[in-house]
PDB file of C-alpha atoms in Angstrom:
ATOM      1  CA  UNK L   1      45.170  20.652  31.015  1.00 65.00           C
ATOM      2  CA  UNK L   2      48.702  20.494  29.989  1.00 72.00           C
ATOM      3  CA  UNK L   3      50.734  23.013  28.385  1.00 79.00           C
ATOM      4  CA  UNK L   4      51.212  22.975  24.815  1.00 81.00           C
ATOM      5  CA  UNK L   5      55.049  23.602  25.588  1.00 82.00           C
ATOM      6  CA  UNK L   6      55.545  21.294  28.572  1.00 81.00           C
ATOM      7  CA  UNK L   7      55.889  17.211  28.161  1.00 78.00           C
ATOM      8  CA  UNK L   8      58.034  14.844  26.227  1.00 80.00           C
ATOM      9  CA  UNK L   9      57.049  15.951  23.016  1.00 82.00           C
ATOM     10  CA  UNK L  10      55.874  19.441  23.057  1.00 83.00           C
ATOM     11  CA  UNK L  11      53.486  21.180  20.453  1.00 85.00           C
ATOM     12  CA  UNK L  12      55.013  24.409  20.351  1.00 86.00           C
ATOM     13  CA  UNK L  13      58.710  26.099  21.342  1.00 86.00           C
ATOM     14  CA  UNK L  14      58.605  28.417  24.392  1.00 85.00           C
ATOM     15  CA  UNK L  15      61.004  30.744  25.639  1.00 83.00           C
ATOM     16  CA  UNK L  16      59.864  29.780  29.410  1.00 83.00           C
ATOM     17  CA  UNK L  17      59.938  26.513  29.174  1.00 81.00           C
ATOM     18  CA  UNK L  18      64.003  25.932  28.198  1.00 80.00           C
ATOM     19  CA  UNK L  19      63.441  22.271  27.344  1.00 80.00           C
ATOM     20  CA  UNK L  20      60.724  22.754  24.598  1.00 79.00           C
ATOM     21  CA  UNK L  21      63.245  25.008  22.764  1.00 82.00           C
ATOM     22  CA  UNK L  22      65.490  23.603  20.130  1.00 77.00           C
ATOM     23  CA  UNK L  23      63.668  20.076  19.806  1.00 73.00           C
ATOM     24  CA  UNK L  24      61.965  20.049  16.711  1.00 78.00           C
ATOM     25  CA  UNK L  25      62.826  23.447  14.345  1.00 80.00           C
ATOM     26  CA  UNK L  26      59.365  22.856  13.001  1.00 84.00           C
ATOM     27  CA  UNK L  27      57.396  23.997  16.212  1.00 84.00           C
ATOM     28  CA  UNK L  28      56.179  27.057  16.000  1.00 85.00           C
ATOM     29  CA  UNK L  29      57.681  29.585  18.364  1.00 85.00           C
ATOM     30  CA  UNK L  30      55.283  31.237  21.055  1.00 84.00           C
ATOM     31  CA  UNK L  31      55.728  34.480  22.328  1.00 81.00           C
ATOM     32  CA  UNK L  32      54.133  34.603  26.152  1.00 79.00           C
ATOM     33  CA  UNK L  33      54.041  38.124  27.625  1.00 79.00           C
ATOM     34  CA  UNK L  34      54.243  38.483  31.029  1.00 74.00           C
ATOM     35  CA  UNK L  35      51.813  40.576  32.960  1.00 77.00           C
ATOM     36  CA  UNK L  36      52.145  42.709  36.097  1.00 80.00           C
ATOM     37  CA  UNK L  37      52.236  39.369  38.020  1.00 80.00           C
ATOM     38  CA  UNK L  38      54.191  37.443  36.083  1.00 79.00           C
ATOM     39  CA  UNK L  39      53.899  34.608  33.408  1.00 79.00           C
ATOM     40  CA  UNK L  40      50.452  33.061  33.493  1.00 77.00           C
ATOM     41  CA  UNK L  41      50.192  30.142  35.759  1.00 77.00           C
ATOM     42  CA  UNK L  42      49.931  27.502  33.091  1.00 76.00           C
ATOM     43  CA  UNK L  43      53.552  29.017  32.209  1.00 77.00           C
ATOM     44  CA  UNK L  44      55.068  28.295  35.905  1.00 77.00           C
ATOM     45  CA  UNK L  45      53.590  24.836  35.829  1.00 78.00           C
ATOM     46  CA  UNK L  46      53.354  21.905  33.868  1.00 73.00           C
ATOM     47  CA  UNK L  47      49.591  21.505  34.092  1.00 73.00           C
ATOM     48  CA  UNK L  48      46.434  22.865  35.542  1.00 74.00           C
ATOM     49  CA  UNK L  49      43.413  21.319  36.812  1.00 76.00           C
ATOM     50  CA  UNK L  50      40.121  23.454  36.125  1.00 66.00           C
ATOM     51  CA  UNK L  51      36.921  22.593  38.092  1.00 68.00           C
ATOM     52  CA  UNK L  52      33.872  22.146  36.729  1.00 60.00           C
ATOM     53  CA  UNK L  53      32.614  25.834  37.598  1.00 62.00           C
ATOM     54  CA  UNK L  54      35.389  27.196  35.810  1.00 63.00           C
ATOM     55  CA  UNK L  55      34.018  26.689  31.904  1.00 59.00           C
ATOM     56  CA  UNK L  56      36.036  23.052  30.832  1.00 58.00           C
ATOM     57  CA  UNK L  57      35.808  23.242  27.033  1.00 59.00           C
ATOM     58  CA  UNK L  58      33.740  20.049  27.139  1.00 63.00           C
ATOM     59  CA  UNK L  59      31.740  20.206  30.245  1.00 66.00           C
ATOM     60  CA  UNK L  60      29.034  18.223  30.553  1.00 71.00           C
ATOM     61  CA  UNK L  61      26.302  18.783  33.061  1.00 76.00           C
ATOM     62  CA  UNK L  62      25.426  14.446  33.526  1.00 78.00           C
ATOM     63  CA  UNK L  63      28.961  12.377  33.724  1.00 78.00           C
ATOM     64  CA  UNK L  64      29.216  10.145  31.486  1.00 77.00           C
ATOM     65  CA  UNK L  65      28.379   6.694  32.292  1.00 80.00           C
ATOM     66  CA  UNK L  66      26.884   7.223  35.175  1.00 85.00           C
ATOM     67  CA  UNK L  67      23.414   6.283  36.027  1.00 88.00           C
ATOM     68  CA  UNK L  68      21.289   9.468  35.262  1.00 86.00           C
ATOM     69  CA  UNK L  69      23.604   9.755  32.000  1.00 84.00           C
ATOM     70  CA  UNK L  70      22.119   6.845  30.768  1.00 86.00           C
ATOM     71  CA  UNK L  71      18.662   7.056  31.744  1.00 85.00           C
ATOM     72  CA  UNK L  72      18.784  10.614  29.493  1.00 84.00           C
ATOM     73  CA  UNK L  73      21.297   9.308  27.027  1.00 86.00           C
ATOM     74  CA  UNK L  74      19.610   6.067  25.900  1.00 85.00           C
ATOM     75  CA  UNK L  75      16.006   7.703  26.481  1.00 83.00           C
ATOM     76  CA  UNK L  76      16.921  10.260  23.602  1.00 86.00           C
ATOM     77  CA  UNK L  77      18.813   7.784  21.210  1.00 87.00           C
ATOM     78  CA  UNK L  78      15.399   5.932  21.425  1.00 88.00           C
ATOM     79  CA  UNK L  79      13.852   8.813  20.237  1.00 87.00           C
ATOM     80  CA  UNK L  80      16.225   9.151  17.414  1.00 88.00           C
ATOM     81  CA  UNK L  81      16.340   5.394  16.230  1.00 90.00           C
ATOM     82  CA  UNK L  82      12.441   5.822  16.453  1.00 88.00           C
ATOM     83  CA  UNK L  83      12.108   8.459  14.498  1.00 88.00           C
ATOM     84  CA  UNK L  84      14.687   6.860  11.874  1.00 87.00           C
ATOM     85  CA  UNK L  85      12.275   3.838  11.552  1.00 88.00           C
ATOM     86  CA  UNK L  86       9.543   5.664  10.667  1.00 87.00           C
ATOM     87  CA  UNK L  87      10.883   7.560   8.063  1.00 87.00           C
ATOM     88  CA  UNK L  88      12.451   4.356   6.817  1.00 86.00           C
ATOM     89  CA  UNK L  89       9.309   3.011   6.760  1.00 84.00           C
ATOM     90  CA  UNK L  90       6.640   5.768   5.887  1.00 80.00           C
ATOM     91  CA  UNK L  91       8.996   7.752   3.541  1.00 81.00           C
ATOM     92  CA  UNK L  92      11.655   4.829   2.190  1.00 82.00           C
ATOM     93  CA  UNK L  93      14.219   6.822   2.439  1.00 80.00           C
ATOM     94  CA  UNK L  94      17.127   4.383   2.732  1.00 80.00           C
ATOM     95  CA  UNK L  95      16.251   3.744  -1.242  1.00 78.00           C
ATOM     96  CA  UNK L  96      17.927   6.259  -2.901  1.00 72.00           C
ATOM     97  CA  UNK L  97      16.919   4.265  -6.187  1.00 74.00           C
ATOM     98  CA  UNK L  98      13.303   5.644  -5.810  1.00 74.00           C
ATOM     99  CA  UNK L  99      14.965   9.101  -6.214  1.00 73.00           C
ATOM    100  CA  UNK L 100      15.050   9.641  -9.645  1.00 77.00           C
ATOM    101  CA  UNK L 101      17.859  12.167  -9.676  1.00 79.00           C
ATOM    102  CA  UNK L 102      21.711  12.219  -9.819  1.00 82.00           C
ATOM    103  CA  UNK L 103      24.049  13.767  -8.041  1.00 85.00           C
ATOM    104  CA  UNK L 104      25.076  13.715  -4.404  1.00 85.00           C
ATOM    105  CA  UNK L 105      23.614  17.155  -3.727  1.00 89.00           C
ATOM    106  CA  UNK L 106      20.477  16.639  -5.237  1.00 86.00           C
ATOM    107  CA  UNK L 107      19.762  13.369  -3.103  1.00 84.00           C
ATOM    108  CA  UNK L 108      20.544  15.309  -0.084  1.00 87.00           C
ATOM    109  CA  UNK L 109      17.955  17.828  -0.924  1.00 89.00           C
ATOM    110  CA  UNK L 110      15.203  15.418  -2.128  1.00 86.00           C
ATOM    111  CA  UNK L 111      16.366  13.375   1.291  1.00 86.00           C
ATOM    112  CA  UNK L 112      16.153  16.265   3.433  1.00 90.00           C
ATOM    113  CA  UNK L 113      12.663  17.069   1.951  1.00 90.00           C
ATOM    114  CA  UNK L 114      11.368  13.623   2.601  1.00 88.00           C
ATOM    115  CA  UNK L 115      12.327  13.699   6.399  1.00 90.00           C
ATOM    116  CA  UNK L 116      10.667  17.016   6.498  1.00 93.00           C
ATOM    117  CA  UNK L 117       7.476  15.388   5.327  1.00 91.00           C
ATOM    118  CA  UNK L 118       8.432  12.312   7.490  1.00 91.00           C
ATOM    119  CA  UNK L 119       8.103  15.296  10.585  1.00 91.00           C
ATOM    120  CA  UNK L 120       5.070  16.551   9.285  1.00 93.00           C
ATOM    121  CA  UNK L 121       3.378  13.549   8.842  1.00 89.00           C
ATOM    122  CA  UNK L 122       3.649  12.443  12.257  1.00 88.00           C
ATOM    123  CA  UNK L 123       2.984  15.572  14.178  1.00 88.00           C
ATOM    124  CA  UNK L 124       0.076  16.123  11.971  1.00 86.00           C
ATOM    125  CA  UNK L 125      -1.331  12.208  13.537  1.00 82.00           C
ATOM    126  CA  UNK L 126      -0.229  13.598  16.684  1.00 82.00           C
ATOM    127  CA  UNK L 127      -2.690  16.719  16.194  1.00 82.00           C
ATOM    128  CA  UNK L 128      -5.650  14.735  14.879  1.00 78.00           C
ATOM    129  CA  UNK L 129      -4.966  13.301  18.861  1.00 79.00           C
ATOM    130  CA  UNK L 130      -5.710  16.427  20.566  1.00 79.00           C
ATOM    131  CA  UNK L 131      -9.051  17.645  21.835  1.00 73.00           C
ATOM    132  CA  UNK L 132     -10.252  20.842  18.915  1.00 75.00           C
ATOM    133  CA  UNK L 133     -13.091  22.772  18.992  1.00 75.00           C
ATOM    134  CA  UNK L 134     -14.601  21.173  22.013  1.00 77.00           C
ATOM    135  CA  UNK L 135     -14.347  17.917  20.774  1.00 75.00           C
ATOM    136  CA  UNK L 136     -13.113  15.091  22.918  1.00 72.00           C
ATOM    137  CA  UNK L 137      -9.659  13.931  21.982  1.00 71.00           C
ATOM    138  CA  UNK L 138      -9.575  11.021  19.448  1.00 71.00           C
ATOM    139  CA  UNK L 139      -7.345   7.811  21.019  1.00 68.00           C
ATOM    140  CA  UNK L 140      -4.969   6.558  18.506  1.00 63.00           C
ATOM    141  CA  UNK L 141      -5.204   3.579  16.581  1.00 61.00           C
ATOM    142  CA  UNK L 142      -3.302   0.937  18.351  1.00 66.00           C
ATOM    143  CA  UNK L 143      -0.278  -1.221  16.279  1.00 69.00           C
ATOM    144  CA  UNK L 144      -0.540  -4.100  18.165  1.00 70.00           C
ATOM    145  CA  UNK L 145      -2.350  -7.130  16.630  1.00 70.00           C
ATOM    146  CA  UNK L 146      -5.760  -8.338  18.561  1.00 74.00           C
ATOM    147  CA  UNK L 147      -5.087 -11.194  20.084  1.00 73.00           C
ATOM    148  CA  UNK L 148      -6.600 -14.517  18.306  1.00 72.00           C
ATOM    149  CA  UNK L 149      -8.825 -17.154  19.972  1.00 73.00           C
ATOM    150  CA  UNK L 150      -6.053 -20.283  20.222  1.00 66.00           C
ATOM    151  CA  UNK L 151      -8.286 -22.633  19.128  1.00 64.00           C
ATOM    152  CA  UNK L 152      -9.178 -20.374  16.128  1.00 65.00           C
ATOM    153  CA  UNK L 153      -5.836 -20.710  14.692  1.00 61.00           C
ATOM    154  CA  UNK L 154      -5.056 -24.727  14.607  1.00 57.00           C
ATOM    155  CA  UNK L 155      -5.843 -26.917  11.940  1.00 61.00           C
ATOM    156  CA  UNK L 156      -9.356 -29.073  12.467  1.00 61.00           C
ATOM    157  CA  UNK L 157      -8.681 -32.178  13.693  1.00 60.00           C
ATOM    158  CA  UNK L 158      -5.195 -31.733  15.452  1.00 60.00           C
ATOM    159  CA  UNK L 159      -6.667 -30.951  19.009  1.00 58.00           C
ATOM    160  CA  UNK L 160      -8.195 -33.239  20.992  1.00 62.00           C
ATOM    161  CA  UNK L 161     -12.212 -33.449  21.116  1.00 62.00           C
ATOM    162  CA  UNK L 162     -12.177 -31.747  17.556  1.00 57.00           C
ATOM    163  CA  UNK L 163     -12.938 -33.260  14.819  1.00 60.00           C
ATOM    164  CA  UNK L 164     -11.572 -33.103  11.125  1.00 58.00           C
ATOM    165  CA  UNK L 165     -13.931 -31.036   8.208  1.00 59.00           C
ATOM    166  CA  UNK L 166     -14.700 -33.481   5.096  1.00 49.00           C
TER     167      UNK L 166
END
């Protein structure tokens, strides 16, 4: 972290640091006062380096980039772009046209309203999953296609051994 004061072009005008006054009358002037030990140590030097125990402003707790970063990272923003789709899909709501309403605001409350019911929707399928009441838990419906027989889907007469319909 460097000092507001200290650099080529500084942010503010100290009285400690002599070359950050009289550069720019603009800068406001900061008045440091010393304690019992002196001027604070960012004041005797031209930057500190915290460690990560200290309490960095923007500490994270996975580095960016790194490997676990991205297993987390990308395993969350496929939550989010998941969710997105569905509501895209099961609530339109990237048609603001089917909103019959005007004004900014009121979109973003009718919009809010449909992701809540976008939420609702799915935990609700996600509840009709779980085993109630002694019950045994209900599977749920697959999206994939069932597979077709190949032969099933050519045209009569364009495989070999078949033979055309009249």
């Amino acid at each position: 972290m460097l000092c507001p004061a200290a650099g080529t072009r500084p942010t503010v005008a100290c009285p400690v640091k002599r070359r950050s006054l009289g550069r720019d009358p603009r800068l406001p002037l900061v008045d440091v006062t010393p304690t019992p030990a002196g001027h604070p140590e960012v004041c005797r030097r031209e930057s500190l380096t915290f460690n990560r125990d200290i309490g960095i402003r923007h500490w994270q707790e996975l580095d960016h980039g790194l490997a676990p970063w991205v297993h987390h990272y990308f395993r969350l923003r496929n939550r989010v772009e998941h969710f997105n789709g569905y509501a895209k899909d099961h609530e339109a709501i990237e048609r603001s046209r089917t909103r019959r309403i005007r004004g900014i605001a009121a979109q973003s409350l009718l919009l809010s309203f449909q992701i809540a019911h976008a939420n609702h929707r799915k935990l609700a399928s996600w509840l009709d999953t779980l085993q109630t009441g002694g019950l045994p838990a209900r599977r749920r419906p697959s999206n994939r296609h069932t597979l077709k027989n190949p032969h099933d889907w050519t045209p009569k007469g364009y495989l070999p051994g078949s033979t055309p319909e009249a």
